[in-house]
């Protein structure tokens, strides 16, 4: 039986800014569109596993641009054994002595995997450069070598997509300020974030140099305007679905089998340690 092809999608011009629409996207509309896209992401997952594809997605961008929210929305309905998120901590002393890209190589996808880097080897072109964790000579060498490394990754059969999330100064300030007194978000506001916040234009210059050197025909950068988080999430998921060839695989009709007979089984009188059922507001 032949696989059913997915409906043809409207062509996107990658040189143009993704549409932002008018005003903030309402929650109901966002949830409806996200549910529709989740169905397609599950189909993509099945296709990746069936065909043994290797997919690598990089997310970079300014602090507070919403990288984590995009990734969370993308992987909400798929298997973590297929969609694997990599967010490496600061390098150890041993890793600092290695070839720079060495610690990232083991995390690249094998057949049937989608690997998502929540920040990647581009740390060298961004935070490491701006915060003085590496020399300008190391940055220069990184920018010179990276296009060749990414070409080698792609020629090994990996589908590589690179996204840069861009947020405005005012929206970044609003988001970082909201973390100060919110107990759910305090972990997102580190001393490094505060230092980075004050260096907006240093990051702008670093970003510009990075694009100039690594926005190649074989591994282009895709910029996502993320002042509206909901639109940004939908735009990214839609974009990657458009850029990874896949088809909806046929599914056999599923019917739950009949349960076995108890054959005399009775629930034991066991003193289970039950989690208390608290009273929660219903409205």
Coordinates of C-alpha atoms in Angstrom, one line a residue:
X1 CA 0.0 0.0 0.0
X2 CA 1.4 3.4 -1.0
X3 CA 2.1 6.1 1.6
X4 CA -0.4 8.9 1.5
X5 CA 1.3 12.2 0.6
X6 CA 0.7 15.2 2.8
X7 CA -1.3 18.1 1.3
X8 CA 0.8 20.5 -0.7
X9 CA 1.8 23.5 1.3
X10 CA 2.1 27.1 0.2
X11 CA 5.6 28.0 -1.0
X12 CA 7.7 30.1 1.4
X13 CA 10.3 32.6 0.3
X14 CA 13.2 32.1 2.7
X15 CA 14.6 35.5 2.0
X16 CA 11.5 37.2 3.3
X17 CA 10.7 37.8 6.9
X18 CA 8.1 35.3 8.3
X19 CA 4.7 37.0 8.6
X20 CA 3.9 38.3 12.0
X21 CA 0.2 39.1 11.5
X22 CA -1.7 41.8 13.3
X23 CA -1.5 42.0 17.0
X24 CA -0.9 39.1 19.5
X25 CA -2.2 35.8 18.5
X26 CA -5.2 34.8 20.7
X27 CA -4.8 31.6 22.8
X28 CA -7.7 29.8 21.3
X29 CA -6.4 30.3 17.7
X30 CA -2.9 29.4 18.9
X31 CA -4.0 26.1 20.5
X32 CA -6.0 25.2 17.4
X33 CA -3.1 25.7 15.0
X34 CA -0.6 24.0 17.4
X35 CA -2.8 20.9 17.6
X36 CA -3.0 20.8 13.8
X37 CA 0.8 21.1 13.5
X38 CA 1.4 18.5 16.2
X39 CA -0.4 15.9 14.0
X40 CA 2.1 16.8 11.3
X41 CA 5.1 16.6 13.6
X42 CA 4.0 13.1 14.7
X43 CA 3.8 12.1 11.0
X44 CA 7.3 13.5 10.5
X45 CA 8.5 11.4 13.5
X46 CA 7.0 8.2 12.0
X47 CA 8.7 9.1 8.6
X48 CA 12.1 9.8 10.2
X49 CA 12.0 6.4 12.0
X50 CA 10.7 4.5 9.0
X51 CA 13.2 6.0 6.6
X52 CA 16.2 6.3 8.9
X53 CA 16.5 10.1 8.5
X54 CA 19.0 12.1 10.5
X55 CA 17.8 15.6 11.4
X56 CA 19.7 18.2 13.4
X57 CA 18.0 21.5 14.4
X58 CA 19.9 24.3 16.0
X59 CA 18.3 27.1 18.0
X60 CA 20.3 30.3 18.8
X61 CA 19.2 33.8 19.6
X62 CA 19.2 36.5 22.2
X63 CA 18.5 35.9 25.9
X64 CA 14.7 35.9 26.4
X65 CA 13.9 35.3 22.7
X66 CA 11.9 32.2 23.5
X67 CA 14.1 29.3 22.4
X68 CA 12.9 27.0 25.2
X69 CA 9.3 27.7 24.5
X70 CA 9.7 26.9 20.8
X71 CA 11.4 23.7 21.6
X72 CA 8.8 22.7 24.2
X73 CA 6.0 23.4 21.8
X74 CA 7.7 21.3 19.1
X75 CA 8.3 18.2 21.1
X76 CA 5.2 18.2 23.2
X77 CA 3.5 15.3 21.4
X78 CA 6.5 13.2 20.2
X79 CA 8.8 10.6 21.7
X80 CA 11.9 11.8 23.5
X81 CA 13.6 8.7 22.1
X82 CA 13.2 10.1 18.6
X83 CA 13.3 13.9 19.3
X84 CA 16.3 14.4 21.5
X85 CA 17.1 17.8 23.1
X86 CA 20.7 18.6 23.7
X87 CA 21.5 21.6 26.0
X88 CA 25.2 21.2 27.0
X89 CA 26.5 22.8 30.2
X90 CA 29.7 24.9 30.4
X91 CA 32.7 22.9 29.2
X92 CA 34.8 21.1 31.7
X93 CA 38.6 21.7 31.9
X94 CA 39.2 18.6 29.8
X95 CA 36.7 19.7 27.2
X96 CA 38.3 23.1 27.0
X97 CA 41.5 21.4 25.9
X98 CA 39.8 19.5 23.1
X99 CA 39.2 20.6 19.5
X100 CA 36.3 23.1 20.0
X101 CA 33.6 21.2 18.1
X102 CA 34.6 17.8 19.6
X103 CA 32.1 17.8 22.4
X104 CA 29.2 18.4 20.1
X105 CA 30.0 15.7 17.6
X106 CA 28.8 12.7 19.8
X107 CA 25.4 14.3 20.0
X108 CA 24.7 14.5 16.3
X109 CA 21.8 12.3 15.2
X110 CA 22.0 8.7 14.1
X111 CA 19.4 7.1 11.7
X112 CA 15.9 7.6 12.9
X113 CA 16.7 10.6 15.2
X114 CA 15.9 14.3 15.4
X115 CA 18.4 16.1 17.6
X116 CA 17.6 19.6 18.7
X117 CA 20.4 21.8 20.1
X118 CA 19.2 24.4 22.6
X119 CA 22.3 26.5 21.9
X120 CA 25.1 24.8 20.0
X121 CA 28.6 25.2 18.7
X122 CA 27.6 28.7 17.9
X123 CA 28.3 29.6 21.5
X124 CA 31.7 30.5 20.4
X125 CA 30.4 33.1 18.0
X126 CA 28.0 34.5 20.6
X127 CA 28.3 34.3 24.4
X128 CA 31.9 33.1 24.5
X129 CA 33.0 36.0 22.3
X130 CA 31.0 38.7 24.0
X131 CA 31.8 37.6 27.5
X132 CA 35.5 37.1 26.8
X133 CA 35.6 33.3 27.3
X134 CA 37.7 32.9 24.1
X135 CA 40.1 35.0 22.1
X136 CA 39.3 36.9 18.9
X137 CA 41.7 34.6 17.1
X138 CA 39.7 31.6 18.3
X139 CA 36.5 33.3 17.1
X140 CA 38.1 34.1 13.7
X141 CA 39.2 30.5 13.3
X142 CA 35.8 29.2 14.3
X143 CA 33.9 31.4 11.8
X144 CA 36.4 30.3 9.1
X145 CA 36.1 26.6 9.8
X146 CA 32.4 26.2 10.6
X147 CA 31.0 26.3 7.0
X148 CA 33.3 23.4 6.1
X149 CA 32.4 21.4 9.2
X150 CA 28.6 21.9 8.5
X151 CA 29.1 20.9 4.9
X152 CA 30.7 17.6 6.1
X153 CA 27.8 17.1 8.5
X154 CA 25.3 17.5 5.7
X155 CA 27.3 15.4 3.2
X156 CA 27.1 12.6 5.9
X157 CA 23.4 12.6 5.4
X158 CA 22.2 14.9 8.1
X159 CA 19.4 17.4 7.4
X160 CA 20.6 20.6 9.2
X161 CA 18.4 23.5 10.0
X162 CA 19.6 26.6 11.9
X163 CA 17.2 29.1 13.5
X164 CA 18.0 32.4 15.1
X165 CA 15.3 33.9 17.3
X166 CA 15.3 37.7 17.3
X167 CA 13.5 39.7 20.0
X168 CA 13.3 43.5 20.3
X169 CA 15.1 45.4 23.0
X170 CA 11.8 46.4 24.7
X171 CA 10.3 42.9 24.6
X172 CA 13.6 41.4 25.9
X173 CA 13.6 43.9 28.8
X174 CA 9.9 43.1 29.6
X175 CA 10.6 39.3 29.7
X176 CA 13.7 39.5 31.8
X177 CA 12.1 41.9 34.3
X178 CA 9.2 39.5 34.6
X179 CA 11.6 36.8 35.8
X180 CA 12.8 38.8 38.8
X181 CA 9.8 38.2 41.1
X182 CA 8.2 35.2 39.5
X183 CA 9.1 32.1 41.5
X184 CA 8.5 29.9 38.4
X185 CA 11.1 31.8 36.3
X186 CA 13.9 32.8 38.8
X187 CA 16.1 30.0 37.5
X188 CA 16.0 31.6 34.1
X189 CA 17.7 34.8 35.3
X190 CA 21.4 34.1 36.0
X191 CA 24.2 36.5 36.6
X192 CA 25.3 35.8 33.1
X193 CA 21.9 36.9 31.8
X194 CA 22.3 40.2 33.6
X195 CA 25.7 40.8 32.1
X196 CA 24.5 39.8 28.6
X197 CA 21.5 42.2 28.9
X198 CA 23.8 45.2 29.2
X199 CA 25.7 44.2 26.1
X200 CA 23.0 44.4 23.5
X201 CA 25.1 45.9 20.8
X202 CA 28.1 43.7 21.4
X203 CA 25.7 40.8 20.7
X204 CA 24.4 42.5 17.6
X205 CA 27.9 42.9 16.2
X206 CA 28.7 39.2 17.1
X207 CA 25.5 38.1 15.4
X208 CA 26.2 40.1 12.3
X209 CA 29.7 38.6 12.0
X210 CA 28.3 35.1 12.5
X211 CA 25.7 35.5 9.8
X212 CA 28.3 37.0 7.4
X213 CA 30.6 34.0 7.8
X214 CA 28.2 31.0 8.3
X215 CA 25.0 31.9 6.4
X216 CA 25.8 29.5 3.6
X217 CA 23.9 28.1 0.7
X218 CA 24.1 24.6 2.2
X219 CA 23.4 25.6 5.8
X220 CA 21.5 29.0 5.8
X221 CA 20.3 30.8 8.9
X222 CA 16.6 31.3 9.3
X223 CA 15.6 34.3 11.4
X224 CA 12.4 34.1 13.5
X225 CA 10.8 37.3 14.9
X226 CA 9.7 36.3 18.4
X227 CA 8.1 39.3 20.1
X228 CA 4.9 37.3 19.8
X229 CA 5.9 34.0 21.3
X230 CA 2.8 32.1 20.0
X231 CA 3.3 33.2 16.4
X232 CA 7.0 32.4 16.6
X233 CA 6.3 28.8 17.8
X234 CA 3.8 28.2 15.0
X235 CA 6.1 29.8 12.4
X236 CA 9.1 27.6 13.3
X237 CA 7.2 24.4 13.4
X238 CA 5.5 25.1 10.1
X239 CA 8.8 26.1 8.5
X240 CA 10.7 23.0 9.6
X241 CA 7.8 20.8 8.4
X242 CA 8.1 22.5 5.0
X243 CA 11.9 22.0 4.9
X244 CA 12.1 18.3 5.9
X245 CA 10.6 16.1 3.2
X246 CA 8.1 13.6 4.7
X247 CA 4.9 11.7 4.0
X248 CA 2.1 10.4 6.1
X249 CA 2.6 6.7 6.5
X250 CA -0.5 4.5 6.2
X251 CA -1.9 3.2 9.5
X252 CA -3.9 0.0 10.2
X253 CA -7.2 0.5 12.0
X254 CA -6.6 0.1 15.7
X255 CA -9.0 -1.8 17.9
X256 CA -8.4 -2.6 21.6
X257 CA -8.3 -6.4 22.2
X258 CA -10.6 -8.0 24.8
X259 CA -9.2 -8.1 28.3
X260 CA -8.3 -11.6 29.7
X261 CA -10.7 -13.2 32.2
X262 CA -9.7 -12.7 35.9
X263 CA -9.5 -16.5 36.5
X264 CA -10.2 -15.9 40.2
X265 CA -7.9 -12.9 40.7
X266 CA -8.9 -10.5 43.6
X267 CA -7.4 -7.2 44.5
X268 CA -5.2 -7.7 47.6
X269 CA -5.9 -6.0 50.9
X270 CA -2.6 -4.2 50.9
X271 CA -1.8 -1.0 52.9
X272 CA -0.9 1.2 49.8
X273 CA 0.7 4.5 50.6
X274 CA -1.8 6.6 48.6
X275 CA -1.0 10.2 47.5
X276 CA -3.6 12.4 49.3
X277 CA -6.4 13.8 47.0
X278 CA -6.3 17.5 47.8
X279 CA -9.2 19.9 47.2
X280 CA -8.5 22.2 44.3
X281 CA -10.5 25.1 43.0
X282 CA -12.8 24.1 40.2
X283 CA -13.1 27.5 38.5

